[in-house]
């Protein structure tokens, strides 16, 4: 409710109060209240002239001259002094069986009153109802016209549509997604020279769907298209269309397109298209009418307008698999641009864009920063640059150096450092052995990413320590042996705890979760299990775009297959555990040495780690267990698997 609405409601309340006051004043004007006992006294004294008796009151006129003598001292205090010989009065009617007799005795002319009830009934029942109807009509009018703004002005997307005449973003500001930029160049071209395209009769896309994980720069890219073409940018979030009032979302869509036509040439950008574009009729509760209506309206509008008008619709989603197929048909969002998480080169370029305005120290190597941030999206990288700058500023440095970047990376990767958190010595020891276990297994497996840093400083929630692995290159294809090696690394912490303490702590839960997920994917998606065979069982459209959105639950296989899968996953995990146990029991000394080093310094970097491994192997020969990487089934191509984030505790 906005302030304006408050205002008119206050008017209303004020008017009611005024009416009330007026009424009491008017009524009080020509009658004055008398106590019943005084009335009786005056009656007995023959002063009452005329009386009208109603259900609740007795009114009439009374002669008040010389009445002071008859009445108590203050009885007449409140009465006016004019018209004393026939003063109007009223008194509440008290049950009094003698009243009529007394009136007759005093020879007063009196009459009863036939109550005129219909009027009071009307007032007490109809008037309030009338008031409510008036209020309702008042709001409905506002809602309908939408001109005045206010509470019910929901049909107008006015406040929600974010219009920018000039986004100020250029393609140069968007880094690391060159293919997407190339694809959108055509759209820019069209917006710049619509005449040219119209003459040639080429078909211009009406809608472009930008697909990518959060923070990969979907919004940024759309803005850059508008910026490059020099057209207005209208943005609205899909979730804002869907409101509680049925029909409002559809009205908003209509309004949005009207606004766009006025501003043409322009770009309409709908963020979170999935919020309103979910496939229809999959809801359990008989569907969401409002959302369906809104979606239908969007489809109608998209079909109805002409590309020649110079309006292009861009939409972003990170869940293309749940979109209603109708949205993707020709003439709608028929052009799709996929934004992947950036690779190492892309990450470096993005870092460069964001570090453009920073004063960087001579030691800053953005390529190295890119190397340490595998798997991060553009927004995370922008955040790292910002954190590094803040960190430098907090320490009053004259430029941002590599230490600031390292700190920013650590923060972004594992959450804020929690120096305040106190761990017991026993807990620290457990964490140290756990992380040492991860690190040693990672170093022992040729297919695993090399360890960059091990830390037992508690960070964020849940992570008590971490082993940061750094892939030597971006990987899009992983062989079975490499996946098995990753599995081993994930189990390394757990097994180390078991070897040293004979039992496992809860700290290994996250590792186990990830190991189980990985093993399951190997069986159900990559066809890497002999018992299940070369079949993909978890079929999801998401696989194409985003790895994260695997949809379990919707089994497309039999009960029996489910059992086989479970069995295979268990077997993978158990054999991995055995392998890891063999590796680590041959390196007990090393495990302890590394854990001690961690307890002493809290952080161990790669150089130090290698030194420890070297000195240990000069004392005893470390047996290198054969990895499965050379097994014949290793050449199974896996779909794109982005690098794993650093292994957490
Ligand atoms: P999305 O819409 O995909 O969630 P945004 O476009 O809102 O992501 O990106 C958030 C921020 O991250 C941007 O404002 C920008 O600062 C940064 N960013 C993301 N991707 C890139 C990129 N490719 N190049 C430069 N900056 C990027
Ligand atoms: Zn762990």
XYZ file of C-alpha atoms and ligand atoms in Angstrom:
677
model
C 0.000 0.000 0.000
C 1.517 3.325 -0.882
C 1.301 6.557 1.050
C -1.371 7.931 -1.209
C -3.722 5.190 -0.264
C -3.162 5.804 3.401
C -4.005 9.351 2.763
C -7.430 8.742 1.289
C -8.278 6.191 3.949
C -7.514 8.815 6.549
C -9.841 11.190 4.767
C -12.521 8.612 5.043
C -12.008 8.067 8.750
C -11.968 11.804 9.341
C -15.244 12.221 7.466
C -16.895 9.557 9.585
C -15.734 11.182 12.803
C -16.977 14.546 11.659
C -20.379 13.119 10.838
C -20.581 11.537 14.233
C -19.655 14.724 16.013
C -22.108 16.729 13.948
C -24.903 14.379 14.751
C -24.371 14.542 18.479
C -24.158 18.299 18.359
C -27.381 18.553 16.375
C -29.239 16.245 18.675
C -27.910 17.966 21.749
C -28.893 21.373 20.485
C -32.559 21.465 21.135
C -32.956 19.092 24.032
C -31.116 19.099 27.273
C -30.759 16.084 29.483
C -32.438 16.007 32.799
C -32.062 13.427 35.532
C -35.168 11.252 35.856
C -35.580 12.126 39.543
C -35.472 15.822 38.702
C -38.052 15.240 36.018
C -40.316 13.562 38.577
C -39.803 16.398 41.045
C -40.702 18.938 38.380
C -43.678 16.809 37.377
C -44.993 16.729 40.926
C -44.500 20.463 41.173
C -46.643 20.917 38.080
C -43.829 22.384 36.027
C -43.877 19.866 33.199
C -45.924 21.085 30.268
C -45.863 18.509 27.582
C -44.404 15.019 27.305
C -43.676 12.606 24.526
C -42.940 9.074 25.672
C -40.924 6.729 23.511
C -39.383 3.332 24.239
C -36.180 4.674 25.635
C -36.712 8.282 26.491
C -39.128 10.858 27.667
C -38.926 14.272 26.112
C -40.966 17.393 26.254
C -40.958 20.909 27.618
C -40.704 22.097 31.167
C -41.074 25.410 32.924
C -37.795 26.153 34.607
C -38.612 29.495 36.152
C -37.961 29.338 39.888
C -37.014 25.688 39.488
C -33.822 26.235 41.467
C -35.751 26.042 44.667
C -37.150 22.608 43.853
C -34.085 20.883 42.531
C -30.721 19.964 44.006
C -28.141 22.717 43.719
C -26.294 21.495 40.606
C -29.175 19.971 38.647
C -29.584 22.935 36.346
C -25.945 23.767 36.088
C -25.637 22.402 32.578
C -28.879 23.775 31.218
C -29.009 26.893 29.126
C -30.738 29.884 30.543
C -32.867 30.949 27.612
C -36.461 30.055 26.938
C -37.019 29.181 30.563
C -40.798 28.999 30.559
C -40.890 26.211 27.946
C -37.520 24.593 28.096
C -37.037 21.458 26.002
C -35.696 18.473 27.852
C -35.074 14.782 27.517
C -34.576 12.128 30.124
C -33.859 8.451 29.957
C -36.927 6.357 30.568
C -36.670 4.430 33.800
C -39.123 1.574 34.594
C -41.758 3.444 36.488
C -45.318 2.065 36.793
C -46.578 5.274 38.372
C -45.558 7.460 35.505
C -48.888 7.525 33.708
C -50.781 8.104 36.957
C -48.464 10.914 37.910
C -48.796 12.510 34.487
C -52.561 12.363 34.702
C -52.498 13.783 38.223
C -50.371 16.683 37.043
C -52.732 17.133 34.064
C -49.869 17.012 31.627
C -50.635 16.496 28.001
C -48.771 13.355 27.021
C -48.519 10.998 24.116
C -46.615 7.875 23.215
C -44.512 7.693 20.098
C -44.937 5.162 17.347
C -41.315 4.319 16.785
C -40.247 4.987 13.275
C -38.018 1.927 13.157
C -37.404 1.580 9.472
C -35.153 4.584 9.434
C -32.902 3.453 12.236
C -32.813 -0.053 10.800
C -31.812 1.421 7.516
C -29.110 3.452 9.137
C -27.689 0.714 11.298
C -27.631 -1.995 8.650
C -27.564 -0.461 5.269
C -25.208 2.405 5.926
C -22.198 0.278 6.946
C -22.785 -2.000 3.996
C -22.943 1.032 1.778
C -19.661 2.237 3.169
C -17.972 -1.059 2.342
C -19.394 -1.072 -1.145
C -18.049 2.411 -1.652
C -14.581 1.421 -0.494
C -14.632 -1.589 -2.745
C -15.759 0.399 -5.760
C -13.076 2.921 -5.012
C -10.304 0.296 -5.069
C -11.710 -1.484 -8.064
C -11.678 1.722 -10.003
C -8.051 2.261 -9.190
C -7.220 -1.275 -10.115
C -9.072 -1.032 -13.392
C -7.751 2.275 -14.568
C -4.279 1.843 -13.229
C -3.745 5.521 -13.833
C -3.383 6.686 -10.296
C -1.023 4.078 -8.955
C -1.499 2.399 -5.659
C -2.374 -0.815 -3.966
C -4.470 -2.437 -6.606
C -2.379 -1.255 -9.448
C -0.954 -4.669 -10.050
C -1.928 -5.077 -13.658
C 0.522 -2.490 -14.785
C 4.068 -3.711 -14.932
C 5.141 -0.079 -14.604
C 7.128 -0.440 -11.411
C 8.643 -3.794 -12.150
C 9.877 -3.314 -15.664
C 13.325 -1.938 -15.490
C 13.935 0.298 -18.471
C 17.365 1.457 -19.463
C 17.803 3.708 -22.451
C 21.497 2.941 -22.436
C 22.845 -0.053 -20.577
C 26.425 1.143 -20.728
C 27.597 -2.415 -21.337
C 29.550 -3.356 -24.444
C 30.756 -6.658 -25.788
C 34.212 -5.662 -24.565
C 32.895 -5.941 -21.001
C 31.854 -9.520 -21.558
C 34.817 -11.830 -21.621
C 35.420 -15.484 -22.123
C 32.262 -16.306 -24.041
C 33.261 -15.435 -27.556
C 31.082 -17.987 -29.293
C 27.979 -16.590 -27.652
C 29.025 -13.098 -28.643
C 29.489 -14.154 -32.247
C 26.028 -15.635 -32.315
C 24.487 -12.494 -30.941
C 26.365 -10.232 -33.334
C 23.619 -10.909 -35.843
C 20.972 -9.666 -33.450
C 22.957 -6.508 -32.846
C 23.297 -6.023 -36.566
C 19.602 -6.367 -37.092
C 18.749 -3.900 -34.371
C 21.173 -1.440 -35.886
C 20.055 -1.755 -39.506
C 16.568 -3.224 -39.548
C 15.961 -1.770 -43.025
C 18.801 -3.744 -44.476
C 17.406 -7.014 -43.175
C 13.845 -6.250 -44.115
C 14.865 -5.577 -47.690
C 16.567 -8.911 -47.973
C 13.613 -10.632 -46.362
C 15.759 -12.581 -43.967
C 14.073 -14.079 -40.965
C 15.216 -12.505 -37.769
C 14.881 -14.416 -34.554
C 12.102 -13.147 -32.330
C 13.409 -14.697 -29.217
C 16.835 -15.677 -27.986
C 17.093 -17.969 -25.009
C 20.317 -17.625 -23.054
C 21.034 -20.749 -21.074
C 23.661 -21.005 -18.382
C 24.417 -21.569 -14.734
C 23.899 -18.653 -12.327
C 26.560 -16.000 -12.644
C 27.778 -16.995 -16.088
C 26.848 -13.575 -17.438
C 23.432 -14.074 -19.032
C 22.107 -10.708 -17.945
C 25.390 -9.061 -18.772
C 25.323 -10.484 -22.279
C 21.766 -9.313 -22.922
C 22.692 -5.843 -21.738
C 25.740 -5.878 -23.957
C 23.575 -6.682 -26.972
C 21.373 -3.696 -26.181
C 24.421 -1.547 -25.506
C 26.150 -2.486 -28.738
C 23.035 -1.899 -30.773
C 22.275 1.330 -28.938
C 18.692 0.357 -28.142
C 16.631 0.427 -24.954
C 16.715 -2.483 -22.559
C 13.549 -3.553 -20.772
C 14.087 -6.173 -18.138
C 11.730 -8.024 -15.880
C 12.068 -11.185 -13.908
C 9.884 -14.139 -14.776
C 9.014 -14.645 -11.157
C 7.483 -11.199 -11.002
C 4.826 -12.114 -13.501
C 3.401 -14.728 -11.285
C 1.351 -13.093 -8.595
C -1.447 -14.195 -6.380
C -4.191 -12.590 -8.401
C -5.308 -14.583 -11.370
C -5.069 -12.573 -14.526
C -2.564 -10.070 -13.275
C 0.421 -11.823 -14.823
C -1.274 -11.910 -18.207
C -2.064 -8.215 -17.922
C 1.566 -7.551 -17.134
C 2.702 -9.413 -20.203
C 0.343 -7.381 -22.396
C 1.539 -4.206 -20.812
C 5.173 -5.175 -21.198
C 4.776 -5.667 -24.915
C 2.852 -2.416 -25.287
C 5.635 -0.604 -23.534
C 8.207 -2.322 -25.728
C 6.416 -1.291 -28.900
C 6.523 2.309 -27.804
C 10.237 2.075 -27.102
C 11.171 0.090 -30.219
C 13.767 -0.711 -31.300
C 14.507 -2.365 -28.004
C 15.276 -5.592 -26.206
C 12.917 -7.209 -23.751
C 14.868 -9.292 -21.285
C 13.009 -11.819 -19.162
C 15.192 -13.191 -16.395
C 14.316 -16.536 -14.790
C 12.049 -17.509 -17.646
C 11.583 -20.895 -15.981
C 9.552 -19.264 -13.196
C 6.723 -18.616 -15.613
C 7.622 -20.932 -18.439
C 7.525 -24.228 -16.600
C 5.927 -26.948 -18.635
C 2.181 -26.730 -18.209
C 0.168 -29.387 -16.490
C 2.909 -31.006 -14.468
C 1.772 -29.615 -11.171
C 0.399 -32.043 -8.641
C -2.301 -29.711 -7.464
C -4.229 -29.423 -10.659
C -1.997 -26.823 -12.223
C -1.305 -23.216 -11.522
C -3.950 -21.335 -13.448
C -2.295 -18.017 -13.010
C 1.046 -19.175 -14.323
C -0.550 -20.958 -17.235
C -2.545 -17.904 -18.170
C 0.564 -15.794 -18.007
C 2.529 -18.226 -20.102
C -0.277 -18.423 -22.650
C -0.382 -14.674 -22.829
C 3.356 -14.573 -23.433
C 3.020 -17.076 -26.259
C 0.166 -15.089 -27.774
C 2.136 -11.871 -27.612
C 5.214 -13.451 -29.101
C 3.219 -14.862 -31.966
C 1.318 -11.634 -32.440
C 4.073 -9.156 -32.910
C 6.099 -8.593 -35.962
C 9.873 -8.784 -35.846
C 9.897 -5.840 -38.173
C 8.779 -3.727 -35.238
C 12.327 -3.939 -33.925
C 11.597 -5.661 -30.658
C 13.687 -8.688 -29.772
C 12.985 -10.814 -26.748
C 15.833 -12.322 -24.823
C 15.281 -14.618 -21.890
C 17.577 -16.298 -19.432
C 17.232 -19.582 -17.639
C 19.440 -22.070 -15.925
C 16.894 -24.831 -16.185
C 16.009 -25.186 -19.859
C 14.856 -28.741 -19.310
C 11.760 -27.692 -17.411
C 10.608 -25.097 -19.933
C 7.368 -25.639 -21.719
C 8.247 -26.972 -25.165
C 5.833 -24.474 -26.679
C 8.259 -21.716 -25.756
C 10.981 -23.250 -27.864
C 8.992 -23.587 -31.076
C 9.942 -21.672 -34.197
C 8.847 -18.078 -33.989
C 9.349 -18.003 -30.260
C 12.616 -18.692 -28.437
C 13.955 -20.563 -31.399
C 17.503 -19.318 -31.001
C 19.442 -20.642 -28.054
C 22.782 -19.499 -26.741
C 24.514 -21.630 -24.154
C 26.915 -20.046 -21.706
C 29.319 -22.536 -20.192
C 31.405 -21.877 -17.183
C 34.557 -20.257 -18.554
C 37.683 -22.263 -19.220
C 41.096 -21.217 -17.993
C 41.636 -18.734 -20.818
C 38.145 -17.348 -20.402
C 38.643 -16.994 -16.679
C 41.803 -15.046 -17.243
C 40.032 -12.706 -19.650
C 37.170 -12.151 -17.222
C 39.629 -11.411 -14.436
C 41.342 -8.947 -16.739
C 38.071 -7.146 -17.487
C 37.309 -6.735 -13.823
C 40.855 -5.860 -12.779
C 41.026 -3.187 -15.480
C 40.548 -0.354 -13.046
C 42.641 -1.762 -10.222
C 46.198 -0.900 -9.412
C 47.841 -4.282 -9.588
C 51.145 -5.132 -7.953
C 53.999 -6.370 -10.118
C 53.674 -9.885 -8.711
C 50.054 -10.334 -9.757
C 49.659 -13.102 -12.275
C 46.040 -13.275 -13.395
C 46.759 -16.426 -15.390
C 47.757 -18.084 -12.126
C 44.582 -16.838 -10.482
C 42.628 -18.310 -13.379
C 44.462 -21.584 -12.819
C 43.330 -21.727 -9.225
C 39.694 -20.941 -9.914
C 38.629 -23.828 -12.097
C 34.886 -24.237 -12.156
C 34.012 -20.719 -11.075
C 31.584 -18.598 -13.058
C 32.063 -14.987 -14.124
C 30.209 -13.592 -11.135
C 32.507 -15.509 -8.743
C 35.554 -14.177 -10.548
C 34.237 -10.620 -10.398
C 33.742 -11.223 -6.719
C 37.303 -12.466 -6.269
C 38.731 -9.346 -7.900
C 36.551 -7.189 -5.692
C 37.521 -9.104 -2.557
C 41.190 -8.793 -3.422
C 40.817 -5.028 -3.825
C 38.993 -4.765 -0.516
C 41.587 -6.871 1.215
C 44.379 -4.646 -0.078
C 42.446 -1.550 0.967
C 41.889 -2.871 4.470
C 45.627 -3.257 4.837
C 46.337 0.170 3.389
C 48.390 -1.225 0.548
C 49.160 0.989 -2.418
C 48.367 -1.783 -4.895
C 46.633 -5.139 -4.979
C 49.170 -7.942 -4.779
C 49.057 -11.672 -5.271
C 48.597 -12.296 -1.554
C 45.316 -10.385 -1.706
C 44.195 -12.515 -4.618
C 45.129 -15.714 -2.823
C 43.156 -14.614 0.191
C 40.184 -13.699 -2.014
C 40.315 -17.066 -3.749
C 40.404 -18.889 -0.458
C 37.469 -16.910 0.768
C 35.397 -17.405 -2.312
C 36.203 -21.071 -2.525
C 35.480 -22.067 0.997
C 33.664 -19.236 2.658
C 34.945 -16.747 5.122
C 37.795 -17.706 7.340
C 36.521 -18.391 10.801
C 39.401 -17.509 12.995
C 37.153 -17.290 15.998
C 36.153 -20.899 15.832
C 38.068 -22.919 18.357
C 38.805 -26.541 17.662
C 40.081 -28.871 20.307
C 43.542 -30.286 19.785
C 41.993 -33.695 19.194
C 39.744 -32.293 16.473
C 42.670 -30.549 14.816
C 44.620 -33.789 14.761
C 41.728 -35.619 13.190
C 41.297 -32.950 10.537
C 45.041 -32.903 9.852
C 45.156 -36.646 9.229
C 41.998 -36.450 7.183
C 43.379 -33.759 4.875
C 46.764 -35.463 4.714
C 44.918 -38.556 3.548
C 43.235 -36.662 0.698
C 46.537 -35.099 -0.315
C 48.604 -38.274 -0.304
C 46.062 -40.218 -2.308
C 45.862 -37.362 -4.807
C 49.650 -37.428 -5.204
C 49.704 -41.208 -5.515
C 47.144 -41.314 -8.318
C 48.309 -40.273 -11.769
C 44.749 -39.453 -12.886
C 44.009 -37.085 -10.009
C 44.550 -33.339 -9.975
C 47.713 -32.292 -8.205
C 47.496 -30.819 -4.736
C 48.043 -27.079 -4.597
C 47.476 -26.427 -0.937
C 46.334 -28.215 2.200
C 44.834 -26.311 5.084
C 43.307 -27.119 8.436
C 42.089 -23.591 9.123
C 38.364 -23.893 9.619
C 36.483 -22.018 6.955
C 32.823 -21.332 6.514
C 30.238 -23.716 7.748
C 30.973 -27.400 7.596
C 34.465 -27.286 6.139
C 36.990 -27.877 8.880
C 39.903 -28.013 6.508
C 40.478 -28.435 2.816
C 42.788 -29.826 0.233
C 42.888 -27.621 -2.797
C 43.669 -29.414 -5.997
C 44.700 -27.672 -9.118
C 44.028 -29.268 -12.450
C 46.911 -28.902 -14.804
C 44.515 -28.179 -17.653
C 40.809 -27.805 -18.297
C 39.243 -31.158 -18.835
C 36.184 -31.940 -20.847
C 36.787 -35.613 -21.211
C 37.568 -37.915 -18.366
C 38.477 -41.533 -18.668
C 37.168 -44.180 -16.370
C 40.532 -44.543 -14.663
C 40.611 -40.833 -13.935
C 37.168 -40.935 -12.425
C 38.246 -43.847 -10.257
C 41.248 -41.833 -9.147
C 38.948 -38.988 -8.156
C 36.857 -41.434 -6.232
C 39.976 -42.542 -4.391
C 40.934 -38.985 -3.497
C 37.461 -38.334 -2.114
C 37.729 -41.391 0.098
C 41.317 -40.605 1.147
C 40.319 -38.511 4.154
C 37.983 -41.103 5.539
C 40.342 -43.988 5.140
C 43.181 -42.041 6.749
C 41.000 -41.382 9.796
C 40.153 -45.039 9.954
C 43.793 -46.115 9.709
C 44.983 -43.734 12.380
C 42.105 -43.758 14.845
C 40.291 -46.938 13.954
C 37.070 -45.028 13.443
C 35.537 -42.383 11.225
C 34.322 -38.935 12.261
C 31.304 -37.068 10.916
C 33.665 -34.716 9.089
C 33.859 -37.171 6.225
C 30.182 -36.991 5.406
C 30.510 -34.522 2.552
C 33.294 -36.551 0.956
C 31.186 -39.644 1.127
C 28.241 -37.860 -0.436
C 30.349 -36.696 -3.332
C 32.002 -40.072 -3.766
C 28.609 -41.748 -3.862
C 27.285 -39.254 -6.405
C 30.319 -39.775 -8.598
C 30.090 -43.560 -8.407
C 26.409 -43.380 -9.234
C 26.998 -41.191 -12.248
C 29.641 -43.583 -13.503
C 27.127 -46.398 -13.354
C 23.957 -44.695 -14.515
C 25.143 -42.005 -16.883
C 28.481 -42.890 -18.312
C 27.876 -46.597 -18.778
C 31.065 -47.466 -16.925
C 29.810 -50.545 -15.138
C 29.884 -53.967 -16.719
C 26.873 -55.267 -14.840
C 24.626 -52.423 -15.963
C 26.184 -52.215 -19.373
C 26.568 -49.414 -21.847
C 23.301 -47.667 -21.076
C 22.463 -44.228 -19.823
C 19.799 -44.651 -17.225
C 19.398 -41.161 -15.866
C 18.186 -39.457 -18.967
C 17.757 -35.760 -18.435
C 17.635 -32.964 -20.909
C 19.804 -31.058 -18.519
C 22.786 -33.195 -19.297
C 23.329 -31.110 -22.368
C 23.525 -27.855 -20.528
C 24.263 -28.265 -16.905
C 25.695 -31.121 -15.087
C 24.223 -30.242 -11.728
C 20.606 -30.734 -12.576
C 20.375 -34.456 -12.575
C 16.801 -35.368 -11.825
C 16.666 -38.450 -9.706
C 13.417 -39.980 -8.620
C 11.981 -40.358 -12.076
C 13.340 -43.775 -12.672
C 13.233 -44.989 -16.232
C 14.354 -48.442 -15.263
C 12.968 -51.435 -13.487
C 13.121 -52.341 -9.847
C 15.601 -54.984 -10.737
C 17.895 -52.559 -12.545
C 17.699 -50.254 -9.551
C 19.022 -53.061 -7.416
C 21.821 -53.767 -9.852
C 22.728 -50.076 -9.862
C 22.841 -49.936 -6.091
C 24.977 -53.019 -6.047
C 27.368 -51.617 -8.638
C 27.690 -48.301 -6.823
C 28.449 -50.168 -3.625
C 31.041 -52.280 -5.379
C 32.758 -49.243 -6.876
C 32.928 -47.571 -3.472
C 34.105 -50.672 -1.650
C 36.867 -51.474 -4.122
C 37.931 -47.839 -4.083
C 38.084 -47.966 -0.314
C 40.253 -51.075 -0.478
C 42.598 -49.466 -2.968
C 42.913 -46.347 -0.841
C 43.533 -48.374 2.279
C 46.355 -50.227 0.515
C 47.875 -46.950 -0.660
C 47.708 -45.243 2.707
C 48.794 -48.157 4.879
C 51.986 -48.208 2.832
C 52.454 -44.536 3.659
C 51.633 -44.372 7.332
C 54.885 -42.617 8.205
C 54.314 -40.040 5.523
C 50.735 -39.556 6.655
C 51.888 -38.787 10.185
C 54.695 -36.532 8.994
C 52.329 -34.507 6.827
C 49.723 -34.314 9.594
C 52.380 -33.046 12.005
C 53.469 -30.426 9.515
C 49.841 -29.340 9.142
C 49.356 -29.133 12.889
C 52.439 -26.983 13.126
C 51.796 -24.575 10.288
C 48.078 -25.067 9.542
C 48.788 -24.623 5.847
C 51.069 -26.674 3.618
C 51.691 -25.633 0.036
C 52.752 -27.770 -2.875
C 56.480 -27.179 -2.539
C 56.431 -28.147 1.113
C 54.302 -31.190 0.379
C 56.755 -32.415 -2.257
C 59.647 -31.861 0.138
C 57.956 -33.979 2.791
C 57.181 -36.729 0.311
C 60.789 -36.652 -0.927
C 62.371 -36.910 2.480
C 60.031 -39.748 3.403
C 60.768 -41.709 0.234
C 64.502 -41.381 0.770
C 64.004 -43.156 4.086
C 61.823 -45.912 2.685
C 60.810 -46.753 -0.800
C 57.238 -45.755 -1.386
C 55.381 -48.403 -3.271
C 53.420 -46.959 -6.153
C 50.315 -48.971 -6.636
C 49.272 -49.614 -10.176
C 46.411 -47.404 -11.177
C 43.513 -48.665 -13.196
C 44.071 -45.998 -15.789
C 45.572 -48.560 -18.107
C 42.688 -51.002 -17.975
C 41.124 -51.785 -21.355
C 37.756 -50.233 -20.561
C 39.358 -46.868 -19.982
C 38.515 -45.269 -23.295
C 34.917 -44.488 -22.554
C 34.324 -40.876 -23.422
C 32.485 -39.065 -20.696
C 30.256 -36.085 -21.310
C 31.706 -32.801 -20.270
C 32.687 -32.956 -16.673
C 33.865 -29.645 -15.357
C 36.776 -29.743 -12.989
C 35.957 -30.565 -9.436
C 36.167 -27.830 -6.892
C 38.862 -28.304 -4.281
C 38.109 -31.283 -2.127
C 36.535 -30.123 1.094
C 37.059 -31.748 4.452
P 23.536 -14.330 -14.687
O 22.532 -13.410 -15.270
O 24.005 -15.383 -15.642
O 23.180 -14.917 -13.367
P 25.032 -11.934 -14.542
O 25.002 -11.541 -15.951
O 24.083 -11.256 -13.646
O 24.858 -13.494 -14.400
O 26.513 -11.770 -14.015
C 26.795 -11.222 -12.776
C 28.077 -10.444 -12.826
O 29.175 -11.304 -13.026
C 28.134 -9.472 -13.972
O 27.578 -8.252 -13.630
C 29.620 -9.351 -14.234
O 30.197 -8.419 -13.365
C 30.138 -10.706 -13.868
N 30.298 -11.553 -15.055
C 29.644 -12.699 -15.313
N 30.050 -13.233 -16.478
C 30.969 -12.400 -16.978
C 31.756 -12.398 -18.178
N 31.665 -13.377 -19.081
N 32.608 -11.380 -18.372
C 32.706 -10.396 -17.462
N 32.002 -10.331 -16.333
C 31.148 -11.325 -16.071
Zn 37.543 -34.644 3.263
